[in-house]
Coordinates of C-alpha atoms in Angstrom, one line a residue:
M5 CA 21.9 -43.7 -1.7
R6 CA 21.4 -40.0 -2.7
L7 CA 22.2 -37.6 0.0
R8 CA 19.6 -34.8 0.4
L9 CA 20.4 -31.4 1.6
P10 CA 18.4 -30.2 4.6
S11 CA 15.1 -28.4 4.0
E12 CA 14.3 -25.2 5.4
R13 CA 10.9 -23.9 6.3
P14 CA 11.2 -20.1 7.2
T15 CA 8.2 -18.5 8.8
E16 CA 8.9 -15.2 6.6
P17 CA 10.8 -14.8 3.4
P18 CA 14.7 -14.2 3.9
T19 CA 16.2 -11.0 3.1
G20 CA 19.0 -10.4 0.5
Y21 CA 21.1 -7.7 -1.1
K22 CA 22.2 -7.3 -4.6
I23 CA 22.9 -4.7 -7.2
A24 CA 21.4 -4.0 -10.4
H25 CA 21.0 -1.4 -13.2
P26 CA 17.6 0.7 -13.2
V27 CA 16.1 0.7 -16.5
L28 CA 13.1 2.8 -18.1
S29 CA 10.8 1.4 -20.9
Q30 CA 11.0 3.1 -24.2
D31 CA 7.6 4.8 -23.9
G32 CA 8.5 5.8 -20.4
T33 CA 5.6 4.1 -18.9
R34 CA 7.5 1.2 -16.8
A35 CA 10.6 1.0 -14.7
G36 CA 12.6 -1.9 -13.8
F37 CA 16.1 -3.6 -13.3
T38 CA 18.7 -5.5 -15.1
G39 CA 21.5 -7.7 -13.6
V40 CA 25.1 -6.9 -13.9
S41 CA 26.2 -10.5 -14.8
L42 CA 24.4 -13.2 -16.5
G43 CA 20.9 -11.9 -16.3
G44 CA 21.7 -8.5 -17.7
A45 CA 20.0 -9.1 -20.9
L46 CA 16.2 -9.9 -19.1
P47 CA 15.1 -6.9 -17.5
Y48 CA 12.8 -7.4 -14.5
G49 CA 10.2 -5.8 -12.4
V50 CA 9.7 -5.3 -8.7
V51 CA 8.0 -8.7 -8.5
A52 CA 9.7 -11.2 -10.8
E53 CA 10.0 -14.7 -11.4
A54 CA 13.6 -16.1 -12.5
A55 CA 14.0 -18.0 -16.0
C56 CA 16.9 -20.0 -17.1
V57 CA 19.4 -17.5 -19.0
Y58 CA 20.4 -20.7 -21.2
G59 CA 17.0 -21.1 -22.6
L60 CA 16.6 -24.7 -20.7
R61 CA 13.2 -25.8 -19.6
H62 CA 14.2 -26.6 -16.2
R63 CA 12.8 -24.5 -13.2
P64 CA 15.3 -22.1 -11.6
P65 CA 17.2 -22.7 -9.4
H66 CA 18.3 -26.0 -10.7
R67 CA 21.2 -27.6 -8.8
R68 CA 23.0 -28.4 -12.2
C69 CA 22.8 -24.9 -13.5
D70 CA 23.5 -21.5 -12.2
C71 CA 20.2 -20.0 -13.4
G72 CA 17.9 -17.9 -11.0
F73 CA 18.2 -14.8 -9.0
H74 CA 21.3 -14.1 -6.9
C75 CA 21.9 -12.2 -3.8
V76 CA 24.1 -12.0 -0.8
H77 CA 23.5 -12.1 3.0
D78 CA 25.4 -9.2 3.9
R79 CA 24.5 -5.5 2.6
A80 CA 28.1 -4.5 3.0
A81 CA 29.0 -7.2 0.7
A82 CA 26.7 -5.9 -1.8
E83 CA 27.9 -2.4 -1.4
A84 CA 31.4 -3.4 -2.0
L85 CA 30.4 -4.4 -5.6
L86 CA 29.6 -0.9 -6.4
C87 CA 33.1 0.1 -6.2
A88 CA 34.0 -1.8 -9.4
D89 CA 34.3 0.5 -12.6
E90 CA 31.5 -1.4 -14.4
H91 CA 29.2 -1.2 -11.6
R92 CA 29.5 2.7 -10.5
G93 CA 26.1 3.6 -12.2
A94 CA 24.2 0.4 -10.7
V95 CA 21.9 0.8 -7.6
L96 CA 21.7 -1.3 -4.2
L97 CA 18.5 -3.7 -3.9
E98 CA 17.1 -5.0 -0.9
V99 CA 15.1 -8.2 -1.7
S100 CA 12.6 -10.7 -0.1
V101 CA 13.6 -14.1 -1.3
L102 CA 10.6 -16.0 -2.6
G103 CA 9.8 -19.5 -3.8
A104 CA 12.4 -22.2 -3.8
Y105 CA 16.0 -21.2 -3.1
L106 CA 19.5 -22.6 -2.5
R107 CA 21.5 -21.5 0.3
F108 CA 25.2 -20.6 0.0
E109 CA 28.0 -19.6 2.3
R110 CA 27.5 -15.9 1.0
G111 CA 23.8 -15.9 -0.4
F112 CA 21.0 -17.4 -2.0
R113 CA 20.2 -18.5 -5.7
Y114 CA 16.4 -18.6 -5.9
A115 CA 13.2 -18.6 -7.9
R116 CA 11.3 -15.4 -7.1
Q117 CA 11.9 -12.2 -5.5
R118 CA 10.3 -8.8 -4.6
V119 CA 12.5 -5.7 -4.6
R120 CA 11.7 -3.8 -1.3
T121 CA 14.1 -0.9 -1.2
V122 CA 16.3 0.7 -3.9
T123 CA 19.3 2.8 -2.5
V124 CA 20.7 5.2 -5.2
G125 CA 24.3 6.4 -4.9
R126 CA 25.9 9.7 -6.0
C127 CA 25.8 11.4 -9.4
A128 CA 29.0 10.8 -11.4
C129 CA 30.1 14.4 -10.7
G130 CA 30.1 13.8 -6.9
A131 CA 26.8 15.6 -6.1
G132 CA 23.9 13.9 -4.3
A133 CA 21.6 12.1 -7.0
C134 CA 18.0 13.3 -7.1
A135 CA 17.1 11.5 -10.3
L136 CA 17.9 8.5 -12.6
A137 CA 19.0 9.8 -16.0
D138 CA 19.9 8.4 -19.4
A139 CA 23.2 6.3 -18.9
G140 CA 24.1 6.1 -22.5
W141 CA 23.2 2.3 -23.0
G142 CA 20.2 0.1 -23.2
R143 CA 18.6 -3.0 -24.0
V144 CA 15.9 -3.4 -26.8
G145 CA 12.8 -1.7 -25.6
W146 CA 14.7 -0.5 -22.4
R147 CA 16.9 2.6 -21.7
G148 CA 19.5 2.1 -19.0
L149 CA 19.5 4.9 -16.2
A150 CA 22.1 6.1 -13.8
P151 CA 22.1 8.4 -10.6
A152 CA 22.2 12.0 -11.5
C153 CA 22.0 15.5 -9.9
D154 CA 19.7 17.9 -11.2
A155 CA 22.5 19.9 -13.1
C156 CA 23.7 16.7 -14.8
A157 CA 20.2 15.4 -15.3
R158 CA 19.3 18.2 -17.5
G159 CA 22.0 17.3 -20.0
R160 CA 20.9 13.8 -20.4
G161 CA 17.8 14.1 -22.4
V162 CA 15.6 11.5 -20.5
A163 CA 15.5 11.6 -16.6
V164 CA 13.1 10.6 -13.9
S165 CA 13.1 11.7 -10.4
L166 CA 13.5 9.2 -7.7
G167 CA 9.8 9.4 -6.8
G168 CA 8.8 9.1 -10.3
F169 CA 11.0 5.9 -10.7
A170 CA 9.2 4.5 -7.6
R171 CA 5.8 5.3 -9.0
L172 CA 6.5 3.9 -12.5
A173 CA 8.2 0.6 -10.9
G174 CA 5.1 0.2 -8.6
D175 CA 4.4 -2.7 -6.2
G176 CA 5.1 -0.7 -3.2
V177 CA 8.8 -0.5 -3.8
R178 CA 10.7 2.5 -1.9
V179 CA 13.4 4.4 -3.4
A180 CA 16.3 5.8 -1.0
G181 CA 18.6 8.6 -2.0
G182 CA 20.1 11.7 -0.7
G183 CA 16.7 13.1 0.3
G184 CA 15.3 9.8 1.9
I185 CA 13.0 7.3 1.0
E186 CA 10.2 7.9 -1.6
P187 CA 7.5 5.2 -1.8
G188 CA 6.0 3.9 -5.0
G189 CA 2.3 4.0 -6.0
V190 CA 1.7 7.9 -5.4
G191 CA 1.0 10.5 -8.0
A192 CA 3.3 12.5 -9.9
G193 CA 4.0 16.2 -9.1
P194 CA 5.3 18.7 -11.3
S195 CA 9.0 17.5 -11.1
G196 CA 7.9 14.0 -12.1
G197 CA 8.4 12.9 -8.5
A198 CA 6.0 12.2 -5.8
V199 CA 3.3 14.6 -4.6
A200 CA 3.1 15.8 -1.0
D201 CA 0.4 13.1 0.0
G202 CA 2.1 10.8 2.5
L203 CA 5.7 12.1 2.4
G204 CA 7.6 13.0 5.3
V205 CA 10.1 15.9 5.7
P206 CA 13.0 14.5 4.0
E207 CA 11.0 13.7 1.0
L208 CA 9.5 17.2 0.8
V209 CA 12.8 19.0 1.2
A210 CA 14.3 16.6 -1.6
E211 CA 11.3 17.8 -3.9
A212 CA 11.6 21.4 -2.9
A213 CA 15.2 21.4 -3.6
L214 CA 14.6 20.0 -7.2
L215 CA 11.9 22.3 -8.0
Q216 CA 14.0 25.3 -6.9
A217 CA 17.0 24.2 -9.0
R218 CA 14.7 24.0 -11.9
L219 CA 13.1 27.2 -11.2
D220 CA 16.6 28.9 -10.8
W221 CA 17.5 27.3 -14.5
F222 CA 14.5 28.7 -16.1
Q223 CA 14.9 32.3 -14.6
A224 CA 18.5 32.2 -15.9
Q225 CA 17.4 31.3 -19.3
L226 CA 14.6 34.0 -19.4
A227 CA 17.2 36.7 -18.3
R228 CA 19.4 35.7 -21.2
L229 CA 16.8 35.9 -23.6
G230 CA 15.8 39.3 -22.2
Q231 CA 19.4 40.6 -22.5
R232 CA 19.5 39.2 -26.3
G233 CA 16.2 41.2 -26.9
D234 CA 17.7 44.4 -25.2
T235 CA 20.8 44.0 -27.5
A236 CA 19.0 43.6 -30.7
G237 CA 17.1 47.0 -30.3
P238 CA 14.0 48.0 -32.2
Q239 CA 13.3 46.6 -35.8
G240 CA 12.7 49.1 -38.6

């Protein structure tokens, strides 16, 4: 006789938490995530279906394999993973567990998922992050991103605001940072983030702070150019 594990029939998808690295496609038109362990080589979107990382033809999650998406039950347990050196640039995901899943003591291994909320930590300099900028690594066709403040983002070359990342990721994902939650699916404003339609006070304050910081930087550059012109004097 083979013992069968009890079957669950939840009325709504279970909720789980995990960490991942945000990524941006080479052409800058799509945003997604990569895992921090076995699935790190396979970027995925907000709504995604798992594939066996070993190339086997069975459907995840297979009982005799460790394939499939992984998450934990407790948010605090996922946040603790962000303390590790190699995970400092990762973000926290709140996900809905879809399809077949295996329940473990600390979490799930499952076939499909929907990322509902992305929580972005602080910039490496310690300031609050208002963007996701080039992290200096990537996968073929994808550029890794990390939380960045406005000052640090300017030196990274490629950066996208939190609202801009939500828009590129699509499927209604929300991105939470120091300025609150920015929903996906809205248009892009001058800063690459969300426009005012449908945003609350925290989001508008974050967008205004980002625009003001960039305006201050441009004014400083114009002032420097003006000083150089005055020093050069008239040309004969």
